Short mmCIF file of C-alpha atoms and ligand atoms in Angstrom, two decimals:
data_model
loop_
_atom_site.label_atom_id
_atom_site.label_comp_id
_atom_site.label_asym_id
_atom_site.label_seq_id
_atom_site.Cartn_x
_atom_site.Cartn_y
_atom_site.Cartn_z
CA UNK G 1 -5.16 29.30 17.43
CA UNK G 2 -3.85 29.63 20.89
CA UNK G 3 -4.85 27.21 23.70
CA UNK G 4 -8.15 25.75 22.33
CA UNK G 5 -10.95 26.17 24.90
CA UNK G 6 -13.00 23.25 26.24
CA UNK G 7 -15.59 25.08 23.49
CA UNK G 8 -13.47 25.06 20.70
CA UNK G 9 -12.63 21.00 21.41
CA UNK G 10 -16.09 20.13 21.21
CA UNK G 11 -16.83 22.07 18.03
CA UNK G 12 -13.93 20.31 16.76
CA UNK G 13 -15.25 16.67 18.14
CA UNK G 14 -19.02 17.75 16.45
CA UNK G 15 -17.15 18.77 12.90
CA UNK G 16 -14.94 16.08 12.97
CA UNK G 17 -17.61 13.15 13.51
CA UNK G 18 -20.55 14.58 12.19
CA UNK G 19 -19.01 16.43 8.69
CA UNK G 20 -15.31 14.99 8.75
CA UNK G 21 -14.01 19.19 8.62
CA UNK G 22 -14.11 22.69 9.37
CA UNK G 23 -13.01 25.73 8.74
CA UNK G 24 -9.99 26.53 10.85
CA UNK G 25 -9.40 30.64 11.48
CA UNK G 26 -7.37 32.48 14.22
CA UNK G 27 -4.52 29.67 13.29
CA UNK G 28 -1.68 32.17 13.38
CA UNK G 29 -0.10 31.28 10.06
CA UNK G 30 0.29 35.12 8.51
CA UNK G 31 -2.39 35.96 5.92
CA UNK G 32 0.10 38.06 4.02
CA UNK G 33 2.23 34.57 3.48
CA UNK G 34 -1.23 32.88 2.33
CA UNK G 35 -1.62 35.33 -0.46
CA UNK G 36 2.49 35.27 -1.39
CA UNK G 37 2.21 31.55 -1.65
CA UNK G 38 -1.63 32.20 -3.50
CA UNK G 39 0.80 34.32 -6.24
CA UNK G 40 3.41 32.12 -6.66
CA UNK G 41 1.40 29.01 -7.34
CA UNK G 42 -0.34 31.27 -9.72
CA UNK G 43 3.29 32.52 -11.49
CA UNK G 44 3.87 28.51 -11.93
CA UNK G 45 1.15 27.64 -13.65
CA UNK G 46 1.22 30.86 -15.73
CA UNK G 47 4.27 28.94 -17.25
CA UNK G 48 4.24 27.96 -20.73
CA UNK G 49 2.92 24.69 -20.92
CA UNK G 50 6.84 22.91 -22.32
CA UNK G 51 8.34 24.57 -19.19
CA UNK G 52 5.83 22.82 -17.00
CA UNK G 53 5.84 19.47 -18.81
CA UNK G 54 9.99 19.24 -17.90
CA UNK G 55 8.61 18.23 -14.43
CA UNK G 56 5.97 16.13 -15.84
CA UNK G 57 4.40 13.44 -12.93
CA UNK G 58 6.35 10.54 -12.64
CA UNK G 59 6.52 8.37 -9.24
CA UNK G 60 3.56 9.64 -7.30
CA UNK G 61 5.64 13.79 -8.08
CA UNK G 62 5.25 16.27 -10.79
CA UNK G 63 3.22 17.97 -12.82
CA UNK G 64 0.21 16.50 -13.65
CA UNK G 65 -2.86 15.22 -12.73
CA UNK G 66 -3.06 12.24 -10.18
CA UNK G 67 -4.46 9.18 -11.61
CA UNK G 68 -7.22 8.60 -9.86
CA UNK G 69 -9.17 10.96 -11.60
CA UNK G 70 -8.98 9.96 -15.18
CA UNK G 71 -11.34 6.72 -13.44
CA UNK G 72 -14.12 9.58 -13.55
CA UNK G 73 -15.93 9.90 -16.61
CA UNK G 74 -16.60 13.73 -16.28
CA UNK G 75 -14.13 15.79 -18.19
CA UNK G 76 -11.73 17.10 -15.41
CA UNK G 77 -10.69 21.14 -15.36
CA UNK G 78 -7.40 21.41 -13.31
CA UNK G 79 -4.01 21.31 -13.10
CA UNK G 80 -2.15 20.02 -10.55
CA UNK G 81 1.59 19.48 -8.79
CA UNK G 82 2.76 16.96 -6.22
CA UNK G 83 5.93 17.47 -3.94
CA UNK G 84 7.15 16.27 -1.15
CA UNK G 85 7.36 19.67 1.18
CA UNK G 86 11.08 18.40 2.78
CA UNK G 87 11.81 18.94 -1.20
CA UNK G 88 11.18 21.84 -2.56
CA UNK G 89 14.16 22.60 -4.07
CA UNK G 90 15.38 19.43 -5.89
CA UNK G 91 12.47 19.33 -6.97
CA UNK G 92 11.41 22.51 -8.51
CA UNK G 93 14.69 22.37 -10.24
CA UNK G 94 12.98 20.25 -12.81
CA UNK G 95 11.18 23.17 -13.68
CA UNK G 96 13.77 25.76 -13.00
CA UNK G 97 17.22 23.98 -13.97
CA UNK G 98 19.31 26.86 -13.77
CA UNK G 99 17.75 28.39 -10.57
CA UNK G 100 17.69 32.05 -11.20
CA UNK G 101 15.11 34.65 -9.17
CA UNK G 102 11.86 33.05 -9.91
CA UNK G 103 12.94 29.84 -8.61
CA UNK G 104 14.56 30.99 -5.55
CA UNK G 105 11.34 33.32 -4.13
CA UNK G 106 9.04 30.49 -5.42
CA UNK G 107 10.92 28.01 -3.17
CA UNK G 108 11.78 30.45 -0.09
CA UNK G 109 7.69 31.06 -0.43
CA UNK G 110 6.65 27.28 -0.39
CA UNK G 111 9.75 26.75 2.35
CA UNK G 112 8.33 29.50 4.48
CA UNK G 113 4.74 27.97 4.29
CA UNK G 114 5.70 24.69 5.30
CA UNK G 115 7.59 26.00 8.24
CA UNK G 116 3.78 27.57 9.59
CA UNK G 117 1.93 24.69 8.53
CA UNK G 118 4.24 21.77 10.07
CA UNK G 119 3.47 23.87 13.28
CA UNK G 120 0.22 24.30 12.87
CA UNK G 121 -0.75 20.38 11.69
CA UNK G 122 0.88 19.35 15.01
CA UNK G 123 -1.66 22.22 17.07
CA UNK G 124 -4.40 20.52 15.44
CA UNK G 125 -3.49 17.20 15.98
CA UNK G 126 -3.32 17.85 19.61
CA UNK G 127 -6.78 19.44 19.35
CA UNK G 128 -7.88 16.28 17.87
CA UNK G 129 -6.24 13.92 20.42
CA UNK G 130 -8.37 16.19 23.20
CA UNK G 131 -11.60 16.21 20.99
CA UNK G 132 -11.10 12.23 21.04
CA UNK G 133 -11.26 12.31 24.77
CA UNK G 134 -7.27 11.99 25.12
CA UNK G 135 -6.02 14.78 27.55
CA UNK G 136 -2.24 16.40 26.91
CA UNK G 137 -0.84 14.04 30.57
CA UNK G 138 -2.42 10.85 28.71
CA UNK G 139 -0.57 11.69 25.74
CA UNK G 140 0.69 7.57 25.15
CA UNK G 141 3.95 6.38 23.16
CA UNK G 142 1.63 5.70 19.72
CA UNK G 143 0.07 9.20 19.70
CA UNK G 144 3.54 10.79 20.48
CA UNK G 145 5.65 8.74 17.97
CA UNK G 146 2.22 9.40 15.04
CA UNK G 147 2.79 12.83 16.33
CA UNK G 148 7.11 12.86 16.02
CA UNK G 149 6.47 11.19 12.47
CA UNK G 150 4.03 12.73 10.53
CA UNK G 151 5.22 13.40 7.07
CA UNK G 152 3.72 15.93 4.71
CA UNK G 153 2.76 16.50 1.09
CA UNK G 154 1.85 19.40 -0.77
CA UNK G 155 -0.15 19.66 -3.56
CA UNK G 156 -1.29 22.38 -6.10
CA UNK G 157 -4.41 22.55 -7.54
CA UNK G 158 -4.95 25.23 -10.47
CA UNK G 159 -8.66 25.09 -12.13
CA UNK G 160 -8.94 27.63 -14.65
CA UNK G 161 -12.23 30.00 -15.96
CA UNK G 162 -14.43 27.23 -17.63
CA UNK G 163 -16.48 28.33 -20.42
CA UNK G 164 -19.24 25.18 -19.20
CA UNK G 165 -18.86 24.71 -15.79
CA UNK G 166 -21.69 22.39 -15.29
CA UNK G 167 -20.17 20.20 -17.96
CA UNK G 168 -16.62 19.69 -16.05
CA UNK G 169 -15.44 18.97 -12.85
CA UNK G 170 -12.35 20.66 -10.82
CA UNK G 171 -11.13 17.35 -9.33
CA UNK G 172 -13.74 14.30 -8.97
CA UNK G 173 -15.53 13.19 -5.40
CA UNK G 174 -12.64 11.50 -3.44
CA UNK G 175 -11.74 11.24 0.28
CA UNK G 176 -8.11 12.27 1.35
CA UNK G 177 -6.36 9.15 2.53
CA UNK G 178 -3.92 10.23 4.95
CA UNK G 179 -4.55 11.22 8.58
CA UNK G 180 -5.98 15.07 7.77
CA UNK G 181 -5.23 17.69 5.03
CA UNK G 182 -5.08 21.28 5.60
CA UNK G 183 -6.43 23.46 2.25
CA UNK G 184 -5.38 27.00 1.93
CA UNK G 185 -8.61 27.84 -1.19
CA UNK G 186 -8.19 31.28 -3.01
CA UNK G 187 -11.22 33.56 -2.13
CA UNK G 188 -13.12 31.71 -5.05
CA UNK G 189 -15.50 29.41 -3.54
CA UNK G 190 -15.11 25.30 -5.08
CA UNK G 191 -14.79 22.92 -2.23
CA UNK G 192 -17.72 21.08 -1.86
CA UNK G 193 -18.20 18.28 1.02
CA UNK G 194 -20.94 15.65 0.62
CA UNK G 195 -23.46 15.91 3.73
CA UNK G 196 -24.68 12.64 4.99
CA UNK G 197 -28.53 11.44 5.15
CA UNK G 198 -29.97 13.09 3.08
CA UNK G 199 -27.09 13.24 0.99
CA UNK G 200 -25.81 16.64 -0.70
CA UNK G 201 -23.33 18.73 -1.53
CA UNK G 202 -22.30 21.38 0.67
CA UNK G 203 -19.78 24.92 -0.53
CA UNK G 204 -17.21 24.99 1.98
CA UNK G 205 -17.22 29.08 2.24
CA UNK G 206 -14.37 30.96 0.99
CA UNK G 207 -13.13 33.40 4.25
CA UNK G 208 -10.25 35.04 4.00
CA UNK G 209 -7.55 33.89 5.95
CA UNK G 210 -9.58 30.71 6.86
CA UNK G 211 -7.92 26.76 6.37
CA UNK G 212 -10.24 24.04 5.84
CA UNK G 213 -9.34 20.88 7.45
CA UNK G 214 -10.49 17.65 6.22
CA UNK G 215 -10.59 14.27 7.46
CA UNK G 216 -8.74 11.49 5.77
CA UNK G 217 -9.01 7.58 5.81
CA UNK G 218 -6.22 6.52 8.00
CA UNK G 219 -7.59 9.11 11.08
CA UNK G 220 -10.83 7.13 10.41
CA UNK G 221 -9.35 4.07 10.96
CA UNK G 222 -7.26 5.98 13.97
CA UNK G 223 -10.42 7.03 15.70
CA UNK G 224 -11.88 3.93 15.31
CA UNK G 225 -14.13 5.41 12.91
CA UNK G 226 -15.38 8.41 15.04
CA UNK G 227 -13.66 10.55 12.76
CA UNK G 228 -14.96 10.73 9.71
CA UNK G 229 -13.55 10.75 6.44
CA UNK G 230 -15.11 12.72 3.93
CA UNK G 231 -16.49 12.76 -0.11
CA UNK G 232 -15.02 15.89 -1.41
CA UNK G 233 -14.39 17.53 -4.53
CA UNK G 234 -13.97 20.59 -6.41
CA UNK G 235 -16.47 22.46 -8.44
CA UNK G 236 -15.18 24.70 -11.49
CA UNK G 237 -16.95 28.31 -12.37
CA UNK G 238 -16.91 30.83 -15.63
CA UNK G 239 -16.00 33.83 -14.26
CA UNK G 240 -12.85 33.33 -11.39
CA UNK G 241 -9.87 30.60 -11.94
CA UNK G 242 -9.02 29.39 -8.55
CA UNK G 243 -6.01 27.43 -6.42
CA UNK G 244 -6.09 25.41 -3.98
CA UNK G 245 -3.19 23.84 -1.77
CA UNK G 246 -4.03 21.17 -0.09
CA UNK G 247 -1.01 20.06 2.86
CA UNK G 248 -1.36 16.55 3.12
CA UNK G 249 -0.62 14.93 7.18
CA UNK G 250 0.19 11.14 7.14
CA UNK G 251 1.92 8.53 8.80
CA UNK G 252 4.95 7.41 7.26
CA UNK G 253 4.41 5.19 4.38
CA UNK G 254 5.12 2.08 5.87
CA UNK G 255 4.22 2.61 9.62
CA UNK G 256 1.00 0.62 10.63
CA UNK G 257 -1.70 2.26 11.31
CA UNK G 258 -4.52 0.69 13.82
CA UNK G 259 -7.24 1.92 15.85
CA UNK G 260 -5.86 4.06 18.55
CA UNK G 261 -6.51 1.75 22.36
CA UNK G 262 -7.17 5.07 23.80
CA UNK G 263 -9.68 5.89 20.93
CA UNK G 264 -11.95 2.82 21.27
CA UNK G 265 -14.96 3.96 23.34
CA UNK G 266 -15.95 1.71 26.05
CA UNK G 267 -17.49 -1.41 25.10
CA UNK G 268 -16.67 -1.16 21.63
CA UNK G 269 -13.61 -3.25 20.12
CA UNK G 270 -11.10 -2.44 17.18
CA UNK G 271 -13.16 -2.07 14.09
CA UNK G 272 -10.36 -2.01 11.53
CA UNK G 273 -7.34 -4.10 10.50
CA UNK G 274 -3.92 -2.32 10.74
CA UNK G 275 -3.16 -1.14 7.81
CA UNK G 276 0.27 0.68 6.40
CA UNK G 277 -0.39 4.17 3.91
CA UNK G 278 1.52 2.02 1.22
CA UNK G 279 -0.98 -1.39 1.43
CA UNK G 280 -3.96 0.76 1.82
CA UNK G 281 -3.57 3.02 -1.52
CA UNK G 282 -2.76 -0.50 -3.03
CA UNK G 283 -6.81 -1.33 -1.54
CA UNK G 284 -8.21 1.69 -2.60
CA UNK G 285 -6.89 1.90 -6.15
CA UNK G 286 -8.48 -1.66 -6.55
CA UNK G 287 -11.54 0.23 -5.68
CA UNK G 288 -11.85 2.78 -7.37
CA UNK G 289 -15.16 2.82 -9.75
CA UNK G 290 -16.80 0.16 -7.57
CA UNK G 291 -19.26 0.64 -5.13
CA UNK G 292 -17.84 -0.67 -1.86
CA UNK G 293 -15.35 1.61 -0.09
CA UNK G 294 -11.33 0.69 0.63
CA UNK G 295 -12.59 1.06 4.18
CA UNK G 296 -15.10 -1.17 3.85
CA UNK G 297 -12.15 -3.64 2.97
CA UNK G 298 -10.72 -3.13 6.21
CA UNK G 299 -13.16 -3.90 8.35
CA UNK G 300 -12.59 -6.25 10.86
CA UNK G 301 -15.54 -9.41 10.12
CA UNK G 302 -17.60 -11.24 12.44
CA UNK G 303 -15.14 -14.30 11.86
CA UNK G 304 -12.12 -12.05 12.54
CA UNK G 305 -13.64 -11.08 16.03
CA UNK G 306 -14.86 -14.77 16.67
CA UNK G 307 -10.94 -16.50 15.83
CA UNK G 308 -9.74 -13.28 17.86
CA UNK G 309 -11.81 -14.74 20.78
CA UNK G 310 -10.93 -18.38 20.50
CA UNK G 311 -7.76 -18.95 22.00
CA UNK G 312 -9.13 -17.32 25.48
CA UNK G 313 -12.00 -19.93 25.31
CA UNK G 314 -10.07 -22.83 25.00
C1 LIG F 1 -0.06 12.33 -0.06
C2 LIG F 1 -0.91 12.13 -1.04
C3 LIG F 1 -2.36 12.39 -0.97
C4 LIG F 1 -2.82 12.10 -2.38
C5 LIG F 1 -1.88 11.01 -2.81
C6 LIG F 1 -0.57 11.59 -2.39
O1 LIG F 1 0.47 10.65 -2.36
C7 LIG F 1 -0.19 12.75 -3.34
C8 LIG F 1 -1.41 13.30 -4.10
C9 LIG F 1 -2.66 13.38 -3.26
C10 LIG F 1 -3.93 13.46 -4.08
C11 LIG F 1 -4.33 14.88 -4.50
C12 LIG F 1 -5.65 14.84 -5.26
C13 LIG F 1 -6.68 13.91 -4.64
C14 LIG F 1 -6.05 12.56 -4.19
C15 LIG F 1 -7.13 11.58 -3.74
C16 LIG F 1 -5.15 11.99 -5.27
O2 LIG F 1 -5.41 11.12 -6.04
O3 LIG F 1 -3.90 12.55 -5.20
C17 LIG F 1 -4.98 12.87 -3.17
C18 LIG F 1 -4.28 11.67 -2.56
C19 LIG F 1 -4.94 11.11 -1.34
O4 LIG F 1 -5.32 11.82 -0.40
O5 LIG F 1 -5.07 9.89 -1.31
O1 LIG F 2 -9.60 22.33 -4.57
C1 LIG F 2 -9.97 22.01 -3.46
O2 LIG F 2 -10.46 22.81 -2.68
C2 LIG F 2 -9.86 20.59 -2.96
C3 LIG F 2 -8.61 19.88 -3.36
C4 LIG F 2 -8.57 18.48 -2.86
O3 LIG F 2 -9.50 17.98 -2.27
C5 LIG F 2 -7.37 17.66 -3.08
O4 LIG F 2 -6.48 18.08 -3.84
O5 LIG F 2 -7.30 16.57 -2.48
FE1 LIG F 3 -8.92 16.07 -1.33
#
């Protein structure tokens, strides 16, 4: 991914708004690293499963799968690790406590990866400041400091051979709820995306080499809602086990996050409540199993927009 071409931005704008991701190739980020890291992740869950539970999850990190999904009735068929990518070794010394080879090319692999991908997620949020209309001279202080402060986290998703796939699920219908998330998928396709009106499930195709990049909830409340954030989830199969890695882009925890000025189309006002990453997994946790969305929650009301007004009337 060089310099994108007027072309490229508006396939970009179309995937973004109309599917909430795409399939990103000609990135740059060595193929031969993709399948190093592919090996590794494979080597740690290979572990035996006492190894593995010495970094069980504990404070949003670890090994284990994130809560969310045990609100899903279907019986889930992964494994999974959360790390902070600034940490790769303190924390894979839970697993490895007396370092030794397999812990040092397991971290130089996941350092090395970060490296590309830290690049790369700040390419593609340029391309999505142009797709949103905002050229690289109107680049403003918000969109440079969201760009200076992005913070990343990796996770690892392992979903073995399942003897009744139609009776599991990999990982259960969510949307991401940072700003974007970059997945590096094994060449086993999984990743489904939910298609709007007439609603379905769509395979996100496994190319080699090829990132998929999906929206998350705080770029949908960035864009105003032109972005859009998108159901996803992971489908198991009998005859491949498969990993994913999804790299995680979001603000800060605590940095509010509004509707970008330069966003808002004209005529059209903020639609959503600033909202920090912290205070809006506290919203969507509350949500979870009910029918109305967290963004739904932070919609700005008709009464919002009236008392907004009144002040200037008076
Ligand atoms: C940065 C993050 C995104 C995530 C929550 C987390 O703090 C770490 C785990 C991530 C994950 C992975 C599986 C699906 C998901 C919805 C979940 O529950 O944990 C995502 C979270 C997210 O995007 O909200
Ligand atoms: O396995 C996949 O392709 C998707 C993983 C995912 O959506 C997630 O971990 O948030
Ligand atoms: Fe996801």
């Amino acid at each position: 991914m060089g310099d994108a071409t007027d072309c490229a931005i508006a396939a970009v704008a179309r995937s973004a708004q109309e599917w909430g991701g795409f399939l990103l190739v000609g990135h740059g980020v060595p193929m031969e690293l993709l399948t190093r890291v592919e090996e590794q992740i494979k080597g740690l869950f290979a572990l035996p499963a006492l190894e593995k539970e010495r970094a069980a999850r504990g404070g949003g990190y670890g090994y284990g799968v994130p809560p969310y999904i045990l609100s899903f009735s279907k019986l889930m068929w992964s494994e999974g690790y959360t790390f902070s990518a600034d940490d790769v070794r303190s924390e894979f010394r839970r697993i490895w406590p007396n370092g030794g080879d397999d812990y040092m090319r397991f971290c130089d692999v996941m350092e090395e990866f970060h490296k590309e991908m830290r690049a790369l997620s700040k390419k593609v949020l340029d391309m999505f400041y142009k797709a949103l209309g905002i050229s690289a001279d109107h680049i403003g202080e918000v969109e440079s400091q969201i760009r200076d402060t992005m913070t990343t986290t990796m996770h690892l998703n392992m979903y073995p051979k399942c003897p009744e796939p139609e009776r599991a699920m990999g990982l259960a219908p969510h949307t991401d709820s940072g700003f974007f998330t970059l997945i590096l998928q094994s060449l086993v396709p999984g990743l489904q995306l939910l298609r709007r009106g007439p609603e379905r499930w769509v395979t996100v195709p496994a190319v080699p080499g090829a990132l998929a990049v999906v929206i998350g909830d705080l770029f949908h409340i960035l864009t105003n809602g032109r972005f859009h954030s998108v159901l996803h989830r992971a489908i198991v199969n009998q005859d491949h086990e498969r990993v994913s890695v999804p790299y995680f882009l979001g603000p800060p925890k605590d940095m509010k996050v509004a509707p970008l000025p330069a966003a808002i189309l004209p005529g059209r006002k903020a639609e959503f409540r600033s909202v920090t990453w912290r205070e809006y997994m506290v919203v969507r946790e509350k949500m979870f199993g009910k029918d109305a969305s967290a963004l739904a929650m932070l919609r700005v009301t008709e009464d919002e927009r009236d008392a907004e007004l009144a002040p200037g009337m008076n």
